[in-house]
Coordinates of C-alpha atoms and ligand atoms in Angstrom, one line a residue:
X1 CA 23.9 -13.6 -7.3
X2 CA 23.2 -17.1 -5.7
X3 CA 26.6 -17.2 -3.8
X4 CA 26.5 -13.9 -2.3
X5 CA 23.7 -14.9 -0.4
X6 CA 24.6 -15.7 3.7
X7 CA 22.6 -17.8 6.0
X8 CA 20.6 -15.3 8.8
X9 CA 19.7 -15.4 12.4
X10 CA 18.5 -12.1 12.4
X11 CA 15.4 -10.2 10.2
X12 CA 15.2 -6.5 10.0
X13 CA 11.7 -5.2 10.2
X14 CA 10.9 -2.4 8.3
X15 CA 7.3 -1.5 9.9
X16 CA 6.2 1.9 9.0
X17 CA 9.1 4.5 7.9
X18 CA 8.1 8.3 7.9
X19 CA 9.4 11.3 9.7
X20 CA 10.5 11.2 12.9
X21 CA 7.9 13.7 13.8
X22 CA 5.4 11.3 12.7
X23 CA 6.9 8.4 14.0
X24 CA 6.9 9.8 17.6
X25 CA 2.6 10.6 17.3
X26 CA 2.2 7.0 15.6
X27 CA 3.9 5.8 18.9
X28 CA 1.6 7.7 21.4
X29 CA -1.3 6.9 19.2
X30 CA -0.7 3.2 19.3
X31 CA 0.4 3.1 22.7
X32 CA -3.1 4.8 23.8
X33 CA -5.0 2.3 21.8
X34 CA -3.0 -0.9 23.1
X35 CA -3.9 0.4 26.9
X36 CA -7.1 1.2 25.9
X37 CA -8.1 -2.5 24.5
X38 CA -6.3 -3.9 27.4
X39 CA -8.3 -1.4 29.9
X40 CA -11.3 -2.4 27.9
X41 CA -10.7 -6.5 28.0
X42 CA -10.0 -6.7 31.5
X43 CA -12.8 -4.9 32.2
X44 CA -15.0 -7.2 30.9
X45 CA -13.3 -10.4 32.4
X46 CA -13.3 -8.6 35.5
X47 CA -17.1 -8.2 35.3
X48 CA -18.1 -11.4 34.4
X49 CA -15.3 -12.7 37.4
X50 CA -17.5 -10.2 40.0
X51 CA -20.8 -9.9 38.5
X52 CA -23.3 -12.8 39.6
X53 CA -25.5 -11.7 37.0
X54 CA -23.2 -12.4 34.4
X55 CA -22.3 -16.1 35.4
X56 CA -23.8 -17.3 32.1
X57 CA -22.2 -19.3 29.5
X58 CA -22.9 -16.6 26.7
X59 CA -20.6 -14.2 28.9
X60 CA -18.0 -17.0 29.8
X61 CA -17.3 -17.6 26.4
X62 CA -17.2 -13.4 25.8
X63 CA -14.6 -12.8 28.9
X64 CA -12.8 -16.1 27.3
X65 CA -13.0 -14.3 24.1
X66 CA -11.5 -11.3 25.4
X67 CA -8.4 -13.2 27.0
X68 CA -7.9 -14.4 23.9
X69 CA -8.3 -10.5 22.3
X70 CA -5.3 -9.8 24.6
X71 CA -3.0 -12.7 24.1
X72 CA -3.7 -12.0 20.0
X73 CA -2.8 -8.5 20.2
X74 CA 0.1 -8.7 22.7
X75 CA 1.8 -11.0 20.6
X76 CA 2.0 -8.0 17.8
X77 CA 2.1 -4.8 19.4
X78 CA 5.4 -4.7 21.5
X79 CA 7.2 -4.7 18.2
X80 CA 4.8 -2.3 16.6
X81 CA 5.5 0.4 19.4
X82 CA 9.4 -0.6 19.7
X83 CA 9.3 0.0 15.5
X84 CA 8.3 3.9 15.8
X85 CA 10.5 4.5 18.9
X86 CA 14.1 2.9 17.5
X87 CA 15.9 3.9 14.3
X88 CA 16.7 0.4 13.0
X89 CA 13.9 -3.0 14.5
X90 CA 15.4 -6.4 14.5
X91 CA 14.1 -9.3 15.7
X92 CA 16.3 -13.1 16.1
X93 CA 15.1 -16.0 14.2
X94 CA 13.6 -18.1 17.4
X95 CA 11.6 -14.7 18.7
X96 CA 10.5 -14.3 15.3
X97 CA 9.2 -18.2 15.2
X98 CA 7.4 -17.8 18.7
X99 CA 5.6 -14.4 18.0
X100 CA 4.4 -16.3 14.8
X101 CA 3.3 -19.4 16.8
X102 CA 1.6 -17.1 19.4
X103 CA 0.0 -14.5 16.9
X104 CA -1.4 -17.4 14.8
X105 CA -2.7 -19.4 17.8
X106 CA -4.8 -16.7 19.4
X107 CA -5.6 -16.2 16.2
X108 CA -7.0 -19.5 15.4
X109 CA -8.6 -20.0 19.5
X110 CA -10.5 -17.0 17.8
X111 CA -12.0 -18.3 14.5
X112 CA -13.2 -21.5 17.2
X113 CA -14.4 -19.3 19.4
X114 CA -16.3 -17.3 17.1
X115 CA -17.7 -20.7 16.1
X116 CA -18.7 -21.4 19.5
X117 CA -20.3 -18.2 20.6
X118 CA -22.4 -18.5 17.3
X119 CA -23.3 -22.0 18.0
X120 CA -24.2 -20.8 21.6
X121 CA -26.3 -18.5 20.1
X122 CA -28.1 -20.8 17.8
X123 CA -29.3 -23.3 20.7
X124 CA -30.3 -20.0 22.6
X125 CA -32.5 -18.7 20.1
X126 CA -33.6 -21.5 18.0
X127 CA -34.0 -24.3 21.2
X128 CA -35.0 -21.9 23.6
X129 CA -36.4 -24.9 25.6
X130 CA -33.9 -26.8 25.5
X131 CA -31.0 -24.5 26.0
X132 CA -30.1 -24.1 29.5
X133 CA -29.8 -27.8 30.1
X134 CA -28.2 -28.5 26.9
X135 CA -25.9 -25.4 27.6
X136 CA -25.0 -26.4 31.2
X137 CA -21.7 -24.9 33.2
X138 CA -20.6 -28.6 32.1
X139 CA -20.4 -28.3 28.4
X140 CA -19.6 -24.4 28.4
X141 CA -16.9 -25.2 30.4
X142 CA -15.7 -28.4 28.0
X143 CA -16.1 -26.2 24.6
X144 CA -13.9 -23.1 26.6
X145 CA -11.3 -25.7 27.2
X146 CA -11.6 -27.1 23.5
X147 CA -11.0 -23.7 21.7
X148 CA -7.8 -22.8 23.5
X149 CA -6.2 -26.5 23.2
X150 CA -7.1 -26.9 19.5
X151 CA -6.1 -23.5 18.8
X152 CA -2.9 -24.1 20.2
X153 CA -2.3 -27.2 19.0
X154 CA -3.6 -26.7 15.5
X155 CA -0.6 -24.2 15.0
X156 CA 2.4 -26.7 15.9
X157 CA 2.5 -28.5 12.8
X158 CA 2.7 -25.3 10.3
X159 CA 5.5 -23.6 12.8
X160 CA 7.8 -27.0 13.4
X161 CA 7.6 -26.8 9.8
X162 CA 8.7 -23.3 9.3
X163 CA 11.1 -23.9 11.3
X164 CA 12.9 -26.1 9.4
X165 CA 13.6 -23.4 7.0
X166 CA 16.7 -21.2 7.2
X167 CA 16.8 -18.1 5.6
X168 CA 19.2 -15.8 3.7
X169 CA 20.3 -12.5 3.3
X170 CA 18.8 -10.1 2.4
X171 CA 17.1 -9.7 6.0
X172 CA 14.5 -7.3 5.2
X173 CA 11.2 -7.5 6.3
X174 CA 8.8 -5.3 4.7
X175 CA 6.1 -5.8 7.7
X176 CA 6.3 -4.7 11.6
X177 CA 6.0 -8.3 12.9
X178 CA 7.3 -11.8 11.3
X179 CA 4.4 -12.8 9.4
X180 CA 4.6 -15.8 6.8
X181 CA 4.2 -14.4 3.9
X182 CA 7.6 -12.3 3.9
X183 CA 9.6 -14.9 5.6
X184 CA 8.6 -17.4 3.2
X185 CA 10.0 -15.1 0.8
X186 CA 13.3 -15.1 2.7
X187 CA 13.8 -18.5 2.9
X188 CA 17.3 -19.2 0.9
X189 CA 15.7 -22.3 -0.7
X190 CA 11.6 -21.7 -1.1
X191 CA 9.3 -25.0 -0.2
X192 CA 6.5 -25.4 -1.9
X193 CA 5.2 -28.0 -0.2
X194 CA 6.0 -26.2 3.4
X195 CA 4.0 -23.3 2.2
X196 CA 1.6 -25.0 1.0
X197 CA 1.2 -27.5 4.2
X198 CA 0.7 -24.4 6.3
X199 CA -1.3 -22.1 4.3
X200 CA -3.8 -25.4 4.3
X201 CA -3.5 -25.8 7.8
X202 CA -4.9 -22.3 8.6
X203 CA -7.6 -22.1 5.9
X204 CA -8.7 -25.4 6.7
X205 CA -9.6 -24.3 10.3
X206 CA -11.1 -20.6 9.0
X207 CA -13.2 -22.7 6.4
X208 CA -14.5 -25.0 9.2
X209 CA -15.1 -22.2 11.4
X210 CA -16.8 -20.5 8.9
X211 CA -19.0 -22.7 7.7
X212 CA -20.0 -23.7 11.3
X213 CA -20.8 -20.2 12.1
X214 CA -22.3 -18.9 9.4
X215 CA -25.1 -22.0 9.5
X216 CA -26.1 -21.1 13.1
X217 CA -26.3 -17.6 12.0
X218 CA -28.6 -18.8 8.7
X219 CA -30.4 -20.7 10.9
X220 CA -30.8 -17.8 14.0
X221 CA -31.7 -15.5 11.0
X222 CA -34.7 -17.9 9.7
X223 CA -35.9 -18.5 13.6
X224 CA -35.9 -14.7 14.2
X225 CA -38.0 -14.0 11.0
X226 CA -40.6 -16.4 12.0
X227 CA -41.3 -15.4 15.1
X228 CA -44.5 -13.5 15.1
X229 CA -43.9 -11.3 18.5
X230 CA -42.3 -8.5 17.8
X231 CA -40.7 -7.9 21.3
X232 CA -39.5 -11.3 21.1
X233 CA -38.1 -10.5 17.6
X234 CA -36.1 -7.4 19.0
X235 CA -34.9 -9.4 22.4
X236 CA -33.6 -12.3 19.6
X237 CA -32.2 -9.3 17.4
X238 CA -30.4 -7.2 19.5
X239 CA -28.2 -9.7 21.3
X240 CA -27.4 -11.1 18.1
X241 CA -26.5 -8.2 16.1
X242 CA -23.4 -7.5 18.1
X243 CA -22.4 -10.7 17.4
X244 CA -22.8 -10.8 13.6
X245 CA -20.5 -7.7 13.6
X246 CA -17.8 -9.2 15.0
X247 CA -18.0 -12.3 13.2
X248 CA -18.4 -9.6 10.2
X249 CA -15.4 -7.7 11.2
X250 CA -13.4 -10.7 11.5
X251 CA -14.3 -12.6 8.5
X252 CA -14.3 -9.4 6.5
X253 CA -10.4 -8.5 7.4
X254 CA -9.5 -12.1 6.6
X255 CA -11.4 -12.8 3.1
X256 CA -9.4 -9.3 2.4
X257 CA -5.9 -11.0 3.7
X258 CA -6.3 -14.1 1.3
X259 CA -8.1 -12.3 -1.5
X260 CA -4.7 -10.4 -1.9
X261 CA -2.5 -13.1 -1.6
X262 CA -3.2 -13.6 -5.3
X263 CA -0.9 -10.8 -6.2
X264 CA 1.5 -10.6 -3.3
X265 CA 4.7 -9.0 -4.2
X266 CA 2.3 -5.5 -5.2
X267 CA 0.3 -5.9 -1.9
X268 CA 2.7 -5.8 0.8
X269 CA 1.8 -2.3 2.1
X270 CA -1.9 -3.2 1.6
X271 CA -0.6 -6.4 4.0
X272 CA 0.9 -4.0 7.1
X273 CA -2.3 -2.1 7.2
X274 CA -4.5 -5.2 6.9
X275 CA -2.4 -6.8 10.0
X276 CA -2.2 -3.9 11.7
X277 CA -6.1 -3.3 11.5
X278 CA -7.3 -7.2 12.9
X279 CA -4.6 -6.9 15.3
X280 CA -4.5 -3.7 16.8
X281 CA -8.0 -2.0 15.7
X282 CA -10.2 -5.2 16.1
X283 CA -9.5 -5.8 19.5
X284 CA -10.1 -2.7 20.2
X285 CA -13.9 -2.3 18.8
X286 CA -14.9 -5.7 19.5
X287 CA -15.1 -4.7 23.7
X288 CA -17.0 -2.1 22.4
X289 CA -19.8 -3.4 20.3
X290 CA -20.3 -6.5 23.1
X291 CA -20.5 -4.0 26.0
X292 CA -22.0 -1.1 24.4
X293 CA -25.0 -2.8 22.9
X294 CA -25.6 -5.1 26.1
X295 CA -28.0 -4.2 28.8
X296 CA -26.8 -6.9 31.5
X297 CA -23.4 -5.5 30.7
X298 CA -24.3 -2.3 31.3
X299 CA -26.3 -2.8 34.3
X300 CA -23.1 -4.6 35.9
X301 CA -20.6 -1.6 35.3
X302 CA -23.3 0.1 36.3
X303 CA -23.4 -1.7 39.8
X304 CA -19.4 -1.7 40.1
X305 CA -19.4 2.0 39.8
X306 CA -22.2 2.6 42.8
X307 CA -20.5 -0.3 45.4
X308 CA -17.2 1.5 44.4
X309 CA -19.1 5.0 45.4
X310 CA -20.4 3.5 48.2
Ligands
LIG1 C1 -13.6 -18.9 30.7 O1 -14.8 -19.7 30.8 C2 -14.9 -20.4 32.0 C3 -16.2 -21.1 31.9 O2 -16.2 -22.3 31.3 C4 -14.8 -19.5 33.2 O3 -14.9 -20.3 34.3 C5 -13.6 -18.7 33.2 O4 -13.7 -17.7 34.2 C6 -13.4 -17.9 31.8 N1 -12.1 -17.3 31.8 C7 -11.9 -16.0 31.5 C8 -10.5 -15.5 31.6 O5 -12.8 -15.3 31.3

Protein backbone atom coordinates (compact mmCIF):
# COMPACT_ATOMS: atom_id res chain seq x y z
CA UNK A 1 0.00 0.00 0.00
CA UNK A 2 2.83 2.34 1.47
CA UNK A 3 4.70 2.57 -1.96
CA UNK A 4 1.90 3.42 -4.09
CA UNK A 5 1.55 6.49 -2.31
CA UNK A 6 2.99 9.80 -4.51
CA UNK A 7 4.02 13.13 -3.06
CA UNK A 8 1.00 16.00 -3.97
CA UNK A 9 0.94 19.60 -4.93
CA UNK A 10 -2.46 19.57 -5.59
CA UNK A 11 -5.86 18.61 -3.13
CA UNK A 12 -9.21 17.94 -4.64
CA UNK A 13 -11.99 19.40 -2.75
CA UNK A 14 -14.94 17.53 -2.58
CA UNK A 15 -17.38 20.39 -1.00
CA UNK A 16 -20.97 19.50 -1.35
CA UNK A 17 -21.81 16.88 -4.26
CA UNK A 18 -25.61 16.60 -5.32
CA UNK A 19 -27.46 17.14 -8.58
CA UNK A 20 -26.56 19.53 -10.80
CA UNK A 21 -29.96 21.00 -10.40
CA UNK A 22 -29.23 21.55 -6.86
CA UNK A 23 -25.85 22.53 -7.17
CA UNK A 24 -26.73 25.51 -9.57
CA UNK A 25 -29.62 26.94 -6.58
CA UNK A 26 -26.88 26.21 -3.74
CA UNK A 27 -24.68 28.59 -5.94
CA UNK A 28 -27.28 31.49 -6.25
CA UNK A 29 -28.19 30.92 -2.74
CA UNK A 30 -24.76 31.37 -1.45
CA UNK A 31 -23.82 33.97 -3.81
CA UNK A 32 -26.93 36.12 -2.49
CA UNK A 33 -25.91 35.59 1.05
CA UNK A 34 -22.06 36.37 0.50
CA UNK A 35 -23.36 39.96 -1.14
CA UNK A 36 -25.62 40.27 1.33
CA UNK A 37 -23.07 40.11 4.48
CA UNK A 38 -20.67 42.13 2.44
CA UNK A 39 -23.68 44.84 1.66
CA UNK A 40 -24.49 44.53 5.24
CA UNK A 41 -20.59 44.98 6.73
CA UNK A 42 -19.82 47.84 4.67
CA UNK A 43 -22.72 49.32 5.63
CA UNK A 44 -21.97 49.54 9.03
CA UNK A 45 -18.25 50.67 8.57
CA UNK A 46 -19.51 53.19 6.27
CA UNK A 47 -21.78 54.53 8.99
CA UNK A 48 -19.54 54.69 11.67
CA UNK A 49 -16.82 56.37 8.89
CA UNK A 50 -19.86 59.22 8.14
CA UNK A 51 -21.87 59.24 11.15
CA UNK A 52 -20.56 61.77 13.97
CA UNK A 53 -22.77 60.24 16.32
CA UNK A 54 -21.24 57.01 16.02
CA UNK A 55 -17.45 58.17 16.63
CA UNK A 56 -17.42 56.10 19.85
CA UNK A 57 -15.17 53.40 20.81
CA UNK A 58 -18.06 50.78 21.34
CA UNK A 59 -18.80 51.37 17.42
CA UNK A 60 -15.02 51.53 16.37
CA UNK A 61 -14.47 48.32 17.70
CA UNK A 62 -18.03 46.99 15.91
CA UNK A 63 -17.04 48.54 12.29
CA UNK A 64 -13.38 46.93 13.17
CA UNK A 65 -15.34 43.80 13.92
CA UNK A 66 -17.06 43.87 10.72
CA UNK A 67 -13.73 44.27 8.61
CA UNK A 68 -12.74 41.47 10.20
CA UNK A 69 -16.40 39.64 9.41
CA UNK A 70 -15.33 40.20 5.76
CA UNK A 71 -11.78 39.27 5.66
CA UNK A 72 -12.98 35.82 7.68
CA UNK A 73 -15.60 35.01 5.29
CA UNK A 74 -13.81 36.08 2.01
CA UNK A 75 -11.08 33.80 2.75
CA UNK A 76 -13.82 30.76 2.46
CA UNK A 77 -16.39 31.58 0.16
CA UNK A 78 -14.67 32.02 -3.25
CA UNK A 79 -14.03 28.34 -3.14
CA UNK A 80 -17.46 27.54 -1.78
CA UNK A 81 -19.17 29.31 -4.86
CA UNK A 82 -16.39 28.00 -7.45
CA UNK A 83 -17.27 24.27 -5.79
CA UNK A 84 -21.09 24.30 -7.00
CA UNK A 85 -20.32 25.97 -10.39
CA UNK A 86 -17.30 23.49 -11.66
CA UNK A 87 -17.45 19.65 -12.02
CA UNK A 88 -14.13 18.83 -10.38
CA UNK A 89 -12.47 21.93 -7.37
CA UNK A 90 -8.78 21.78 -6.87
CA UNK A 91 -6.88 23.95 -5.05
CA UNK A 92 -2.42 23.94 -5.11
CA UNK A 93 -0.72 23.25 -1.94
CA UNK A 94 0.67 27.13 -1.34
CA UNK A 95 -3.18 28.57 -1.93
CA UNK A 96 -4.34 25.95 0.17
CA UNK A 97 -1.62 27.02 3.07
CA UNK A 98 -2.57 30.86 2.69
CA UNK A 99 -6.47 30.49 2.74
CA UNK A 100 -5.66 28.51 5.99
CA UNK A 101 -3.39 31.21 7.32
CA UNK A 102 -5.98 33.89 6.32
CA UNK A 103 -9.25 31.92 7.45
CA UNK A 104 -7.59 31.14 10.88
CA UNK A 105 -6.30 34.63 11.43
CA UNK A 106 -9.54 36.55 11.07
CA UNK A 107 -10.59 33.98 12.85
CA UNK A 108 -8.51 34.42 15.78
CA UNK A 109 -8.57 38.88 15.41
CA UNK A 110 -12.20 37.60 16.18
CA UNK A 111 -12.15 35.56 19.46
CA UNK A 112 -9.73 38.96 20.61
CA UNK A 113 -12.08 41.12 19.46
CA UNK A 114 -14.89 39.53 21.07
CA UNK A 115 -12.68 39.87 24.10
CA UNK A 116 -12.34 43.43 23.64
CA UNK A 117 -15.84 44.48 22.85
CA UNK A 118 -16.91 42.52 26.12
CA UNK A 119 -14.19 44.19 28.10
CA UNK A 120 -15.45 47.55 26.61
CA UNK A 121 -18.59 46.70 27.74
CA UNK A 122 -17.63 45.81 31.23
CA UNK A 123 -15.88 49.29 32.01
CA UNK A 124 -19.09 50.93 30.31
CA UNK A 125 -21.52 49.39 32.50
CA UNK A 126 -19.82 48.49 35.67
CA UNK A 127 -17.29 51.97 35.83
CA UNK A 128 -19.66 54.08 34.36
CA UNK A 129 -17.65 56.99 35.89
CA UNK A 130 -14.79 56.17 34.98
CA UNK A 131 -15.26 54.95 31.49
CA UNK A 132 -14.90 57.66 29.05
CA UNK A 133 -11.52 58.68 30.30
CA UNK A 134 -10.38 55.22 30.88
CA UNK A 135 -11.79 54.38 27.30
CA UNK A 136 -10.19 57.37 25.47
CA UNK A 137 -9.76 57.45 21.30
CA UNK A 138 -6.11 56.62 22.79
CA UNK A 139 -6.58 53.19 24.18
CA UNK A 140 -9.48 52.21 21.73
CA UNK A 141 -7.36 52.91 19.11
CA UNK A 142 -4.21 50.80 20.90
CA UNK A 143 -6.50 47.65 21.65
CA UNK A 144 -7.92 47.89 17.66
CA UNK A 145 -4.36 47.84 16.67
CA UNK A 146 -3.62 44.87 19.17
CA UNK A 147 -6.41 42.45 17.94
CA UNK A 148 -5.42 42.47 14.30
CA UNK A 149 -1.42 42.14 14.96
CA UNK A 150 -1.89 39.38 17.51
CA UNK A 151 -4.38 37.75 15.51
CA UNK A 152 -2.15 37.71 12.76
CA UNK A 153 0.73 36.90 14.30
CA UNK A 154 -0.56 34.21 16.62
CA UNK A 155 -1.31 32.07 13.35
CA UNK A 156 2.43 32.06 11.92
CA UNK A 157 3.78 29.54 14.04
CA UNK A 158 0.95 26.68 13.59
CA UNK A 159 1.01 27.45 9.49
CA UNK A 160 5.12 27.56 9.12
CA UNK A 161 4.62 24.41 10.80
CA UNK A 162 2.09 22.86 8.50
CA UNK A 163 3.93 23.77 6.08
CA UNK A 164 6.63 21.61 6.65
CA UNK A 165 4.48 18.76 5.95
CA UNK A 166 4.10 17.23 2.53
CA UNK A 167 1.35 15.27 1.64
CA UNK A 168 0.41 12.14 -0.34
CA UNK A 169 -1.91 10.80 -2.57
CA UNK A 170 -4.85 10.25 -2.26
CA UNK A 171 -5.76 14.12 -2.77
CA UNK A 172 -9.20 14.09 -1.52
CA UNK A 173 -10.61 16.56 0.53
CA UNK A 174 -13.78 15.75 2.06
CA UNK A 175 -14.42 19.68 2.95
CA UNK A 176 -14.99 22.91 0.53
CA UNK A 177 -11.89 24.76 1.85
CA UNK A 178 -8.41 23.34 3.20
CA UNK A 179 -9.10 23.06 6.80
CA UNK A 180 -6.65 21.16 9.23
CA UNK A 181 -8.28 18.55 10.14
CA UNK A 182 -8.37 16.79 6.66
CA UNK A 183 -5.04 17.86 5.56
CA UNK A 184 -3.55 16.49 8.59
CA UNK A 185 -5.03 13.48 7.54
CA UNK A 186 -3.19 13.72 4.20
CA UNK A 187 0.03 14.18 5.34
CA UNK A 188 2.20 11.04 3.94
CA UNK A 189 4.00 10.81 7.35
CA UNK A 190 1.36 12.13 10.37
CA UNK A 191 3.13 14.50 13.22
CA UNK A 192 1.93 14.20 16.27
CA UNK A 193 3.65 16.74 17.70
CA UNK A 194 2.82 19.29 14.61
CA UNK A 195 -0.81 18.58 15.31
CA UNK A 196 -0.60 18.91 18.50
CA UNK A 197 1.67 22.26 18.52
CA UNK A 198 -1.11 23.87 16.48
CA UNK A 199 -4.27 22.59 17.81
CA UNK A 200 -2.68 24.14 21.20
CA UNK A 201 -1.91 27.25 19.59
CA UNK A 202 -5.56 27.92 18.64
CA UNK A 203 -7.33 26.66 21.87
CA UNK A 204 -4.93 28.44 23.81
CA UNK A 205 -6.00 31.81 22.36
CA UNK A 206 -10.06 30.69 22.37
CA UNK A 207 -9.54 29.60 26.06
CA UNK A 208 -7.99 33.09 26.88
CA UNK A 209 -10.50 34.79 25.04
CA UNK A 210 -13.04 33.05 26.66
CA UNK A 211 -12.26 33.32 29.93
CA UNK A 212 -11.61 37.08 29.45
CA UNK A 213 -15.00 37.55 28.10
CA UNK A 214 -17.10 35.63 29.82
CA UNK A 215 -15.78 37.38 33.32
CA UNK A 216 -16.73 40.84 32.00
CA UNK A 217 -20.01 39.40 30.99
CA UNK A 218 -20.38 37.67 34.79
CA UNK A 219 -19.40 40.69 36.10
CA UNK A 220 -21.93 43.07 33.60
CA UNK A 221 -24.57 40.41 34.52
CA UNK A 222 -24.08 40.97 38.50
CA UNK A 223 -23.84 45.05 38.02
CA UNK A 224 -27.14 44.96 35.91
CA UNK A 225 -29.02 42.91 38.58
CA UNK A 226 -28.12 45.30 41.29
CA UNK A 227 -29.10 48.21 39.89
CA UNK A 228 -32.28 49.23 41.42
CA UNK A 229 -33.64 51.66 38.38
CA UNK A 230 -35.33 49.86 36.17
CA UNK A 231 -34.77 52.17 33.12
CA UNK A 232 -31.29 52.05 33.86
CA UNK A 233 -31.54 48.24 34.06
CA UNK A 234 -33.11 48.13 30.42
CA UNK A 235 -30.51 50.91 28.94
CA UNK A 236 -27.62 48.36 30.63
CA UNK A 237 -29.72 45.29 29.10
CA UNK A 238 -30.45 46.01 25.78
CA UNK A 239 -27.00 47.16 24.49
CA UNK A 240 -25.66 44.19 25.97
CA UNK A 241 -27.88 41.55 24.84
CA UNK A 242 -26.78 41.83 21.30
CA UNK A 243 -23.56 41.33 22.39
CA UNK A 244 -23.97 38.13 24.47
CA UNK A 245 -25.56 36.65 21.29
CA UNK A 246 -22.84 36.97 19.25
CA UNK A 247 -20.40 36.02 21.73
CA UNK A 248 -23.11 33.04 22.07
CA UNK A 249 -23.22 32.29 18.44
CA UNK A 250 -19.64 32.23 18.26
CA UNK A 251 -18.63 30.29 21.25
CA UNK A 252 -21.52 27.97 20.60
CA UNK A 253 -20.36 26.94 16.83
CA UNK A 254 -16.81 26.44 18.19
CA UNK A 255 -17.45 24.27 21.53
CA UNK A 256 -19.48 22.21 18.71
CA UNK A 257 -16.19 22.16 16.30
CA UNK A 258 -13.90 20.64 19.13
CA UNK A 259 -16.60 18.67 20.87
CA UNK A 260 -16.58 16.52 17.65
CA UNK A 261 -13.07 16.36 17.09
CA UNK A 262 -13.29 13.42 19.62
CA UNK A 263 -14.63 11.19 16.87
CA UNK A 264 -13.41 12.71 13.65
CA UNK A 265 -13.28 10.28 10.95
CA UNK A 266 -17.60 9.80 11.51
CA UNK A 267 -17.99 13.67 11.78
CA UNK A 268 -16.67 15.03 8.59
CA UNK A 269 -20.09 15.97 7.06
CA UNK A 270 -21.17 17.27 10.50
CA UNK A 271 -17.56 19.38 9.97
CA UNK A 272 -18.61 21.02 6.27
CA UNK A 273 -21.86 22.25 7.78
CA UNK A 274 -20.32 23.38 11.06
CA UNK A 275 -17.67 25.57 8.80
CA UNK A 276 -19.93 26.53 6.50
CA UNK A 277 -22.40 27.91 9.24
CA UNK A 278 -19.45 30.23 11.37
CA UNK A 279 -18.19 31.18 8.09
CA UNK A 280 -20.77 31.96 5.79
CA UNK A 281 -24.05 32.20 8.13
CA UNK A 282 -22.45 34.06 11.11
CA UNK A 283 -21.25 36.88 9.32
CA UNK A 284 -24.20 37.15 8.03
CA UNK A 285 -26.55 37.54 11.33
CA UNK A 286 -24.04 39.14 13.41
CA UNK A 287 -24.69 42.79 11.21
CA UNK A 288 -27.97 42.03 12.00
CA UNK A 289 -28.43 41.56 15.66
CA UNK A 290 -25.76 44.75 16.18
CA UNK A 291 -27.84 47.05 13.86
CA UNK A 292 -31.23 45.82 14.33
CA UNK A 293 -31.30 45.98 18.10
CA UNK A 294 -29.41 49.50 18.15
CA UNK A 295 -31.16 52.73 18.31
CA UNK A 296 -27.96 55.07 17.49
CA UNK A 297 -27.57 52.70 14.68
CA UNK A 298 -30.78 53.07 13.50
CA UNK A 299 -31.07 56.69 13.82
CA UNK A 300 -27.82 57.05 11.63
CA UNK A 301 -29.18 54.89 8.56
CA UNK A 302 -31.94 56.70 9.27
CA UNK A 303 -30.16 60.14 8.73
CA UNK A 304 -28.17 58.69 5.46
CA UNK A 305 -31.43 57.81 3.93
CA UNK A 306 -33.02 61.54 4.38
CA UNK A 307 -29.55 63.66 3.28
CA UNK A 308 -29.52 61.04 0.36
CA UNK A 309 -33.42 62.16 -0.27
CA UNK A 310 -32.55 65.40 0.16
C1 LIG B 1 -11.14 50.68 13.56
O1 LIG B 1 -11.04 51.42 14.76
C2 LIG B 1 -10.34 52.66 14.68
C3 LIG B 1 -10.39 53.32 16.02
O2 LIG B 1 -9.38 52.98 16.82
C4 LIG B 1 -11.02 53.56 13.67
O3 LIG B 1 -10.29 54.75 13.54
C5 LIG B 1 -11.13 52.87 12.34
O4 LIG B 1 -11.92 53.67 11.48
C6 LIG B 1 -11.79 51.50 12.47
N1 LIG B 1 -11.69 50.82 11.20
C7 LIG B 1 -12.71 50.29 10.56
C8 LIG B 1 -12.45 49.63 9.26
O5 LIG B 1 -13.81 50.29 11.00
Amino acid sequence: MEENRTVVVEFELLGFPTSPQLQVILFLLFLMIYILTLTENLLIIFLVFCDHNLHKPMYFFISNFSAVEIGFTTAAVPKLLSGFLMAKTTISLNCCLTQLYLFFSFGTVEVVFLAIMSFDRYLAICKPLHYSSVMNTRLCTILVIFCWITGFLWIVVPITLVSQLTFCSPNVMNHFICDTSPLFALACVRSYTIEMICYSFTSTMILLCFVLTSTSYIFIIKTILMTSSTTGRRKAFSTCTSHLTVVAIFYGSLIFMYVRTANAEAALDLDKVIALFYSVVTPLINPLIYSLRNKDVIKAVKKAIQNKAK
